[in-house]
mmCIF file of C-alpha atoms in Angstrom:
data_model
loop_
_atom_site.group_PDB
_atom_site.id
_atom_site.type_symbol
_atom_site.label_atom_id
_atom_site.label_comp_id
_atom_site.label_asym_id
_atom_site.label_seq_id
_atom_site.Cartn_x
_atom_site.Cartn_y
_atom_site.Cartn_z
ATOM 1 C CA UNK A 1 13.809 -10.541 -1.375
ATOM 2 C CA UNK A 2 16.904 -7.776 -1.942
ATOM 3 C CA UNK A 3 15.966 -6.181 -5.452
ATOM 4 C CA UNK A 4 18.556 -6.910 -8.133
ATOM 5 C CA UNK A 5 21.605 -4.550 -8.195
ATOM 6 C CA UNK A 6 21.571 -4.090 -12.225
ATOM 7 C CA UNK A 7 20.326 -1.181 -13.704
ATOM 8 C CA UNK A 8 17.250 -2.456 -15.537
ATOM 9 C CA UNK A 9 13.804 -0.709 -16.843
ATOM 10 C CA UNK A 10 11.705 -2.543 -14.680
ATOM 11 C CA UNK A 11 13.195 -0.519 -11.293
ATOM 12 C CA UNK A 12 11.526 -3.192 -8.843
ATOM 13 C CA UNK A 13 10.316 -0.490 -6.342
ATOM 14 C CA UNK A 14 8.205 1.085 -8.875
ATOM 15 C CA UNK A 15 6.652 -2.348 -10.291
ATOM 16 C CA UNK A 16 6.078 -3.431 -7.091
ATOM 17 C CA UNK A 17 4.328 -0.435 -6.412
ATOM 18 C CA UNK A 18 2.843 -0.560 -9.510
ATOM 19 C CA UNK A 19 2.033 -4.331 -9.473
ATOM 20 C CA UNK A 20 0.523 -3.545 -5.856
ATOM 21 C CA UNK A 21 -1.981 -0.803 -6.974
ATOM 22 C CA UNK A 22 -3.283 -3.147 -9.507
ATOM 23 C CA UNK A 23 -3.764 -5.978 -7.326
ATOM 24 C CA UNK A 24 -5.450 -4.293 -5.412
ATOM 25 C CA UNK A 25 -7.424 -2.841 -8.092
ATOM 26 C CA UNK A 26 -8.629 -6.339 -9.528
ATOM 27 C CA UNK A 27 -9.141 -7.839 -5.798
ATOM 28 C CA UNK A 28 -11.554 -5.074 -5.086
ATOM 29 C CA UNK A 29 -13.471 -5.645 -8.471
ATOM 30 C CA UNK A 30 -13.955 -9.191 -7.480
ATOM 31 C CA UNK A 31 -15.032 -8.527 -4.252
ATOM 32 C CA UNK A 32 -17.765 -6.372 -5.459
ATOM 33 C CA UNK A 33 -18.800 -9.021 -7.857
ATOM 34 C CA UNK A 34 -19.137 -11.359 -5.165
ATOM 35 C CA UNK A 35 -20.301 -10.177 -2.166
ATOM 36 C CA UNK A 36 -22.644 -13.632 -0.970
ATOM 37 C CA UNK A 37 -20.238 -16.540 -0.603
ATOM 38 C CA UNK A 38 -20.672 -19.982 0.478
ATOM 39 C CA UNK A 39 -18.457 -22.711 0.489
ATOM 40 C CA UNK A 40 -19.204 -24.118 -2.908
ATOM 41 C CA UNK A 41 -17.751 -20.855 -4.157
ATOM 42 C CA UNK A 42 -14.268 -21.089 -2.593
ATOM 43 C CA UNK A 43 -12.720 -22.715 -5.560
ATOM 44 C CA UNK A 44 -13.897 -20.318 -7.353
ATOM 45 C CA UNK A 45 -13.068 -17.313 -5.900
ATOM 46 C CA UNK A 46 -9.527 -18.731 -5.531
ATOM 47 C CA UNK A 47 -9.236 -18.919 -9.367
ATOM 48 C CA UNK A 48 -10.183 -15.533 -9.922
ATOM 49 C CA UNK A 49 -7.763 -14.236 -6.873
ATOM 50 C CA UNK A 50 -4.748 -16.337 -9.171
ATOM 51 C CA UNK A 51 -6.123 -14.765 -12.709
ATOM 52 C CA UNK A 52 -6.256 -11.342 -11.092
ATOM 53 C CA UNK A 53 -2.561 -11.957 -10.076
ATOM 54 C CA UNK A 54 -1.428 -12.975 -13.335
ATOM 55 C CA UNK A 55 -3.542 -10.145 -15.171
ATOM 56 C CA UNK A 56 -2.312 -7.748 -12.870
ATOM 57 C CA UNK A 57 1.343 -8.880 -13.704
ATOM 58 C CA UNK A 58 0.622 -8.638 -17.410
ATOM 59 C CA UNK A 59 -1.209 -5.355 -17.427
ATOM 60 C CA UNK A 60 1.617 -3.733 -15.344
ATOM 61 C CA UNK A 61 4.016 -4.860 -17.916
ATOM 62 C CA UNK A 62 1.214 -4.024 -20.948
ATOM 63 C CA UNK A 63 2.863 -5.535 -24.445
ATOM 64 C CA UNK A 64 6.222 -4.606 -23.705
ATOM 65 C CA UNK A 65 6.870 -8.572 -23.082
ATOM 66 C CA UNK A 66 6.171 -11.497 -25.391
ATOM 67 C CA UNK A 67 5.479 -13.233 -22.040
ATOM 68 C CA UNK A 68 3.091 -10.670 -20.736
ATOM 69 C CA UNK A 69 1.120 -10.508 -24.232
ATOM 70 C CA UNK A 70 0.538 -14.071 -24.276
ATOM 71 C CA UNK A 71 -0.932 -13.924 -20.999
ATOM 72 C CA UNK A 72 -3.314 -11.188 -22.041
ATOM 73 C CA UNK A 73 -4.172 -12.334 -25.102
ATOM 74 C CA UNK A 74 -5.115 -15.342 -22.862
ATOM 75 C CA UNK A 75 -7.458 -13.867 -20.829
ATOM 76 C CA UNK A 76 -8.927 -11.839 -23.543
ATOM 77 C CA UNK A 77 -10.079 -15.339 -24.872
ATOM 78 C CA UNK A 78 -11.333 -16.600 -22.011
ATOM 79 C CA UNK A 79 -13.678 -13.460 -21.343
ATOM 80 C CA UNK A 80 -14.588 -13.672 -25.070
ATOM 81 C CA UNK A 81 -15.317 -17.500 -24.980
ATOM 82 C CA UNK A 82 -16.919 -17.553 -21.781
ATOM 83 C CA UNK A 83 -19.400 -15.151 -23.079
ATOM 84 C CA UNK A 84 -20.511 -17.136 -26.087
ATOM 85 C CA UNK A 85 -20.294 -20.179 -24.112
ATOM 86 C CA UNK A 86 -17.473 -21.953 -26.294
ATOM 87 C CA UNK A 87 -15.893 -24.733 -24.184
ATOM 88 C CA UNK A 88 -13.186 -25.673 -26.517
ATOM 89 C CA UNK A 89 -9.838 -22.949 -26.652
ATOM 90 C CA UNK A 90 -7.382 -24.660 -28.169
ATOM 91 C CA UNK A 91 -8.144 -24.541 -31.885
ATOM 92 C CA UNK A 92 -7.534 -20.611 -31.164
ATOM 93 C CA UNK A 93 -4.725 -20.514 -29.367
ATOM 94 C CA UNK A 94 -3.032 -22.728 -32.260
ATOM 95 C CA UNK A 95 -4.298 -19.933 -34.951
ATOM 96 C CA UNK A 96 -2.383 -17.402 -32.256
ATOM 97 C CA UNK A 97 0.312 -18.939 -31.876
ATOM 98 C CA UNK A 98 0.440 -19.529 -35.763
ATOM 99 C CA UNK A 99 -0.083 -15.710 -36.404
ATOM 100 C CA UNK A 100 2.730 -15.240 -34.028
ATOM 101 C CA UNK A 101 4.935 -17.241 -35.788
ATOM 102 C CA UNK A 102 4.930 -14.920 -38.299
ATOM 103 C CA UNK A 103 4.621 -11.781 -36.888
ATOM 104 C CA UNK A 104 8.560 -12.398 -35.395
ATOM 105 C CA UNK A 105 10.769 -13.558 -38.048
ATOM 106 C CA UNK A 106 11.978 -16.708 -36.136
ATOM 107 C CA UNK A 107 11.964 -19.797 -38.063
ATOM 108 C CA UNK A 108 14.458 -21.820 -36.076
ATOM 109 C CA UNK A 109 12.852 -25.620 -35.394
ATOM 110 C CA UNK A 110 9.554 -26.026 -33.401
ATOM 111 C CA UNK A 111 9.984 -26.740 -29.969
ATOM 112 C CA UNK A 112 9.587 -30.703 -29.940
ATOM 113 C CA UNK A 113 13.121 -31.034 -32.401
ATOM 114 C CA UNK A 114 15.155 -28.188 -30.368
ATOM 115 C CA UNK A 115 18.434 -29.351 -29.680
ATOM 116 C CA UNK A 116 21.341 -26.451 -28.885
ATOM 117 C CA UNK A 117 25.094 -26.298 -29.121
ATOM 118 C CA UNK A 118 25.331 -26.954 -25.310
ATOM 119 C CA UNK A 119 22.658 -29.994 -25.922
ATOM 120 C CA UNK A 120 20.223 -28.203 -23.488
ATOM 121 C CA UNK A 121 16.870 -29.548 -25.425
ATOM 122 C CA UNK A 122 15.092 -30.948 -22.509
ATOM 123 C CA UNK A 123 15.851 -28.094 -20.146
ATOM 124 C CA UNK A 124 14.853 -25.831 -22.888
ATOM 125 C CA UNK A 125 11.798 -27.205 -23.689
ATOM 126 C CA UNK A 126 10.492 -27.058 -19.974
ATOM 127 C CA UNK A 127 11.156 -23.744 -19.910
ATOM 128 C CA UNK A 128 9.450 -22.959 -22.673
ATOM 129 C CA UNK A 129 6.179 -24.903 -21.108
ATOM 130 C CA UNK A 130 6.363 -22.597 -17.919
ATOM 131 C CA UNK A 131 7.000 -19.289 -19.678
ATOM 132 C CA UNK A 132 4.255 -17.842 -21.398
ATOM 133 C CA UNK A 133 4.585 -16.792 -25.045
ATOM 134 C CA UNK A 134 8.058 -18.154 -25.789
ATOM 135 C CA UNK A 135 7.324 -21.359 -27.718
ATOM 136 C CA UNK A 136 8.570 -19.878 -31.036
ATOM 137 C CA UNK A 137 11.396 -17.771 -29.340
ATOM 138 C CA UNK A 138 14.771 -18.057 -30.011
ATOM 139 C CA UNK A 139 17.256 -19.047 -27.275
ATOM 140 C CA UNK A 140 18.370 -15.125 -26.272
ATOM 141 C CA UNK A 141 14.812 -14.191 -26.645
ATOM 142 C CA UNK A 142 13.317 -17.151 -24.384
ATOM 143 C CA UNK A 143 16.677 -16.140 -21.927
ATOM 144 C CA UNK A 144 15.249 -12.609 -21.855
ATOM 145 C CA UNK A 145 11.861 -12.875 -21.497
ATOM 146 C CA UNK A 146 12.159 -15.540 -18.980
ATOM 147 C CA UNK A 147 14.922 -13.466 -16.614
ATOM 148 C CA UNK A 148 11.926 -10.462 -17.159
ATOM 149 C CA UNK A 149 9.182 -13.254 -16.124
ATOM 150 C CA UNK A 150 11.035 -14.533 -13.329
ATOM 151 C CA UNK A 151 11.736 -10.787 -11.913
ATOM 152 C CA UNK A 152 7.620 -9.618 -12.253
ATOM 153 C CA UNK A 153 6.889 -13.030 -10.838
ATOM 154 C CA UNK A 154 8.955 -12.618 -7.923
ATOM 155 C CA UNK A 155 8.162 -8.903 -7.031
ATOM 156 C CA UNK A 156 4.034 -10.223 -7.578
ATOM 157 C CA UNK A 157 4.731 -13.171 -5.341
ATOM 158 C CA UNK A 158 6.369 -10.740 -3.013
ATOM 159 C CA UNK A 159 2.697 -8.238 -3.146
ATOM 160 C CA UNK A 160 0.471 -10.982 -2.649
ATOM 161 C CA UNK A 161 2.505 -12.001 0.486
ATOM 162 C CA UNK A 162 1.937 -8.551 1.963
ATOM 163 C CA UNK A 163 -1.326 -8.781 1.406
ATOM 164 C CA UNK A 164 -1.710 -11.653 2.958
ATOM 165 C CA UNK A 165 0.255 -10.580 5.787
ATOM 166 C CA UNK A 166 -1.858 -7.532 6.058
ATOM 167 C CA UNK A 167 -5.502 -9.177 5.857
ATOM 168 C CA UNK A 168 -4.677 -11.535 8.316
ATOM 169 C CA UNK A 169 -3.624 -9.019 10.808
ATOM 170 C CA UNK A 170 -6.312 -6.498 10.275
ATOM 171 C CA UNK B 1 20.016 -26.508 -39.986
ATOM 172 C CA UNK B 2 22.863 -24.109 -38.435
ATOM 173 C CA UNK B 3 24.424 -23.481 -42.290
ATOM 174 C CA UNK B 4 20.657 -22.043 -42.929
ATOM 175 C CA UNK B 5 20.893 -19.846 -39.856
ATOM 176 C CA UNK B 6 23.723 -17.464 -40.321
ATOM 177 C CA UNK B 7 23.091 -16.942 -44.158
ATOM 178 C CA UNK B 8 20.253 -13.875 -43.443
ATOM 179 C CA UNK B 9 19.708 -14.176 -39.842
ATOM 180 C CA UNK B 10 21.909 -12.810 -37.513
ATOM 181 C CA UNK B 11 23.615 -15.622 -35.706
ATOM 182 C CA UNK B 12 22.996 -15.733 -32.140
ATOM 183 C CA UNK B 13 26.644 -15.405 -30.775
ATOM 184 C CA UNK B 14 28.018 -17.615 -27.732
ATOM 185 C CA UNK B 15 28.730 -14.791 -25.580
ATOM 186 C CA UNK B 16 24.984 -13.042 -25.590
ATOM 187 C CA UNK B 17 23.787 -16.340 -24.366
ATOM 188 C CA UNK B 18 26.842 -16.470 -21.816
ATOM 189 C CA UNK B 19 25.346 -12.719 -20.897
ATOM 190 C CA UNK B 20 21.982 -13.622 -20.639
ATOM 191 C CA UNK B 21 22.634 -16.776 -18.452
ATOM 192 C CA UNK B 22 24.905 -15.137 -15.999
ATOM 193 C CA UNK B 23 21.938 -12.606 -15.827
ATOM 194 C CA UNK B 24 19.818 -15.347 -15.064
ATOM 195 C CA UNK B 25 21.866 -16.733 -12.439
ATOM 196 C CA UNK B 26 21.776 -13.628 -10.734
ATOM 197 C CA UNK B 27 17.997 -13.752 -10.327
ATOM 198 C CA UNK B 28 17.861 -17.353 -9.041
ATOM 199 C CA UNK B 29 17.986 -17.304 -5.158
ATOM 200 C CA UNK B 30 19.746 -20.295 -5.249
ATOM 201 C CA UNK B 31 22.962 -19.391 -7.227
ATOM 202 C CA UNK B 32 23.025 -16.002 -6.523
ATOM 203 C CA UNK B 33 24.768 -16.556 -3.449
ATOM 204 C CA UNK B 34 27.745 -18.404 -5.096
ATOM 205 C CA UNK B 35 31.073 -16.601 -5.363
ATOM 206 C CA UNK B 36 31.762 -18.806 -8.565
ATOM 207 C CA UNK B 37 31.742 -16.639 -12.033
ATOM 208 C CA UNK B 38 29.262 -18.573 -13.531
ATOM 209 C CA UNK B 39 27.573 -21.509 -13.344
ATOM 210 C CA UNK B 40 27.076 -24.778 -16.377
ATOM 211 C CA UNK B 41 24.301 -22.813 -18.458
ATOM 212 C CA UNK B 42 22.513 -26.426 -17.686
ATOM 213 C CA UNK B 43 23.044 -26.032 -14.357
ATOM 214 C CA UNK B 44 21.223 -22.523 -14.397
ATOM 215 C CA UNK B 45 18.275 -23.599 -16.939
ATOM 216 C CA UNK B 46 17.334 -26.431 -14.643
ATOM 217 C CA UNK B 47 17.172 -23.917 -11.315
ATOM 218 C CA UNK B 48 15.568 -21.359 -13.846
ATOM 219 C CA UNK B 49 12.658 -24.350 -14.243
ATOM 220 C CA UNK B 50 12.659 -25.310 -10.367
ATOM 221 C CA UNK B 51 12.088 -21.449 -9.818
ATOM 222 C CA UNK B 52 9.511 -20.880 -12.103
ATOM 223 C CA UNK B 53 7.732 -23.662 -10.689
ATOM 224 C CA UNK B 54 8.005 -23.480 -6.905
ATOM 225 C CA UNK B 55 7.184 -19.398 -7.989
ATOM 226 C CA UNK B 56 4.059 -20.648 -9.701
ATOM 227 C CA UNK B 57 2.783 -22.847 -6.838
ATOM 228 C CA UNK B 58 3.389 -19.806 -4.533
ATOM 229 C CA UNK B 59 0.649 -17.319 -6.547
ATOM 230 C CA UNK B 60 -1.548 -20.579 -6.184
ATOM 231 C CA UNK B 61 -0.900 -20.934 -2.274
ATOM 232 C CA UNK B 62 -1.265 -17.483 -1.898
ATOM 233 C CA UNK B 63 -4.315 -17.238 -4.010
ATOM 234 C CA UNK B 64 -5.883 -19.512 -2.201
ATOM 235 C CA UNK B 65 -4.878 -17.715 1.423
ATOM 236 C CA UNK B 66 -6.100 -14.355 0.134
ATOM 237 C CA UNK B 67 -9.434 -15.961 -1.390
ATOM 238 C CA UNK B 68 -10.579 -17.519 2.082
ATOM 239 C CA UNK B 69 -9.059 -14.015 3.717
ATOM 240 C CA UNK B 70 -11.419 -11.880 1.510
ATOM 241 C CA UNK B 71 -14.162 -14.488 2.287
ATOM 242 C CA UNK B 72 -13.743 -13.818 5.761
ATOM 243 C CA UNK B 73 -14.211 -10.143 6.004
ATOM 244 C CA UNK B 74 -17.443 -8.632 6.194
ATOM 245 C CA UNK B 75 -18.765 -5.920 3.607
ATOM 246 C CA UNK B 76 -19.823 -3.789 6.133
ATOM 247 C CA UNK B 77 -16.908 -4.405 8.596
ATOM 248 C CA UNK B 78 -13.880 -1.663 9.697
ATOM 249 C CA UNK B 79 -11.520 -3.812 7.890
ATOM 250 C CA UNK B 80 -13.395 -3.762 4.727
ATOM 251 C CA UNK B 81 -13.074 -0.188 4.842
ATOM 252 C CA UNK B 82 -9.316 0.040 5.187
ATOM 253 C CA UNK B 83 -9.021 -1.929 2.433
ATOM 254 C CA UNK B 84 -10.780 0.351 0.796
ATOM 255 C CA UNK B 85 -8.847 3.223 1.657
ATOM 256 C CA UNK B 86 -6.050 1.301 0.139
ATOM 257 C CA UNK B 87 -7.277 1.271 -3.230
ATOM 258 C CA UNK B 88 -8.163 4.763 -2.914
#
């Protein structure tokens, strides 16, 4: 995939570098973790291969991004709840995203009544499912974030298809 | 609603979300490669969605490659080891 022409602060060379080293980083740490593995562990090991892609995107990006945030804050929970054995996340993530609310100043309608100019509600709200952090976001905000989502996405996409590429050959 | 809006708030204006679409477009492999200035913002939302999507079932393919790659290699094994060097 040709990196994008504009001149933008995430120079794609750099975060895929970047977003590489990290990878990396987080694969190793699992692979110490688990060093016996059977077949009943597969599944698991494949969700902690996907988290440490997605934490490795958001850590690269730190709290620059509303989209990146979200997706720490997410796994901050998880640790913390897994810990103390608490099953149940969602009454916390509602509190979040309630603090959140307020924290930006946005207090255009909540997602389920959003209708724009251009009557885009339904393509709207989608988006807003599949991008982290942007529920409460107005429209040039969810734009933004998502073009920066889409572009980390990509270049991690691209890293873990290296990798894969690499492992297999070795 | 939009009286409400652009008494304190800054009003978001048509052409920063005709900026930040067009930017969008350019990042979706599918209408990059159209000469056309720009297409229906609708148009560019919905591939925006498909993207994301077929992007997030790609980490989950490719999770699940890598998982039953690292599975396969051996602690102790030469390939282990350049791996490590990697990280190094």
């Amino acid at each position: 995939m040709s990196p994008p022409q504009q001149p933008s602060s995430t120079n794609p060379n750099s975060l895929k570098i970047r977003l590489t080293h990290r990878f990396l980083h987080n694969l190793n740490n699992l692979n110490k973790k688990r060093s016996n593995l059977d077949n009943t562990q597969i599944h698991q090991r494949y969700n902690r291969v996907k988290l440490a892609a997605y934490a490795s995107m958001a850590h690269v990006v730190g709290s620059r991004r509303a989209w990146s945030r979200a997706i720490l804050w997410k796994i901050r929970n998880r640790k913390v709840s897994t810990r103390h054995k608490r099953v149940d996340h969602k009454p916390t993530n509602h509190h979040h995203a309630r603090s959140i609310k307020r924290r930006t100043t946005n207090h255009s309608n909540p997602k389920r009544e959003y209708v724009d100019p251009n009557g885009n509600s339904g393509q709207e709200v989608k988006l807003r499912k599949l991008v982290p952090g942007v529920e409460t976001m107005d429209a040039c905000g969810l734009l933004d974030e998502t073009a920066d989502y889409i572009k980390c996405l990509a270049t991690q996409v691209e890293v873990m298809r290296n990798l894969v590429d690499l492992f297999s050959t070795i | 609603m939009s009286s409400r809006r652009s008494r304190g708030i800054p009003r978001i204006t048509d052409e920063q979300i005709i900026e930040l679409v067009s930017k969008l477009q350019q990042l979706l492999p599918e209408l990059r490669n159209r000469r056309s200035n720009k297409a229906s913002a609708s148009k560019v939302l919905q591939e925006t969605c498909n993207y994301v999507r077929s992007l997030h079932k790609e980490v989950d393919d490719l999770s699940d490659r890598l998982s039953r790659l690292l599975s396969t290699i051996d602690d102790d094994s030469p390939q282990a080891s350049i791996i490590r060097s990697l990280i190094n």
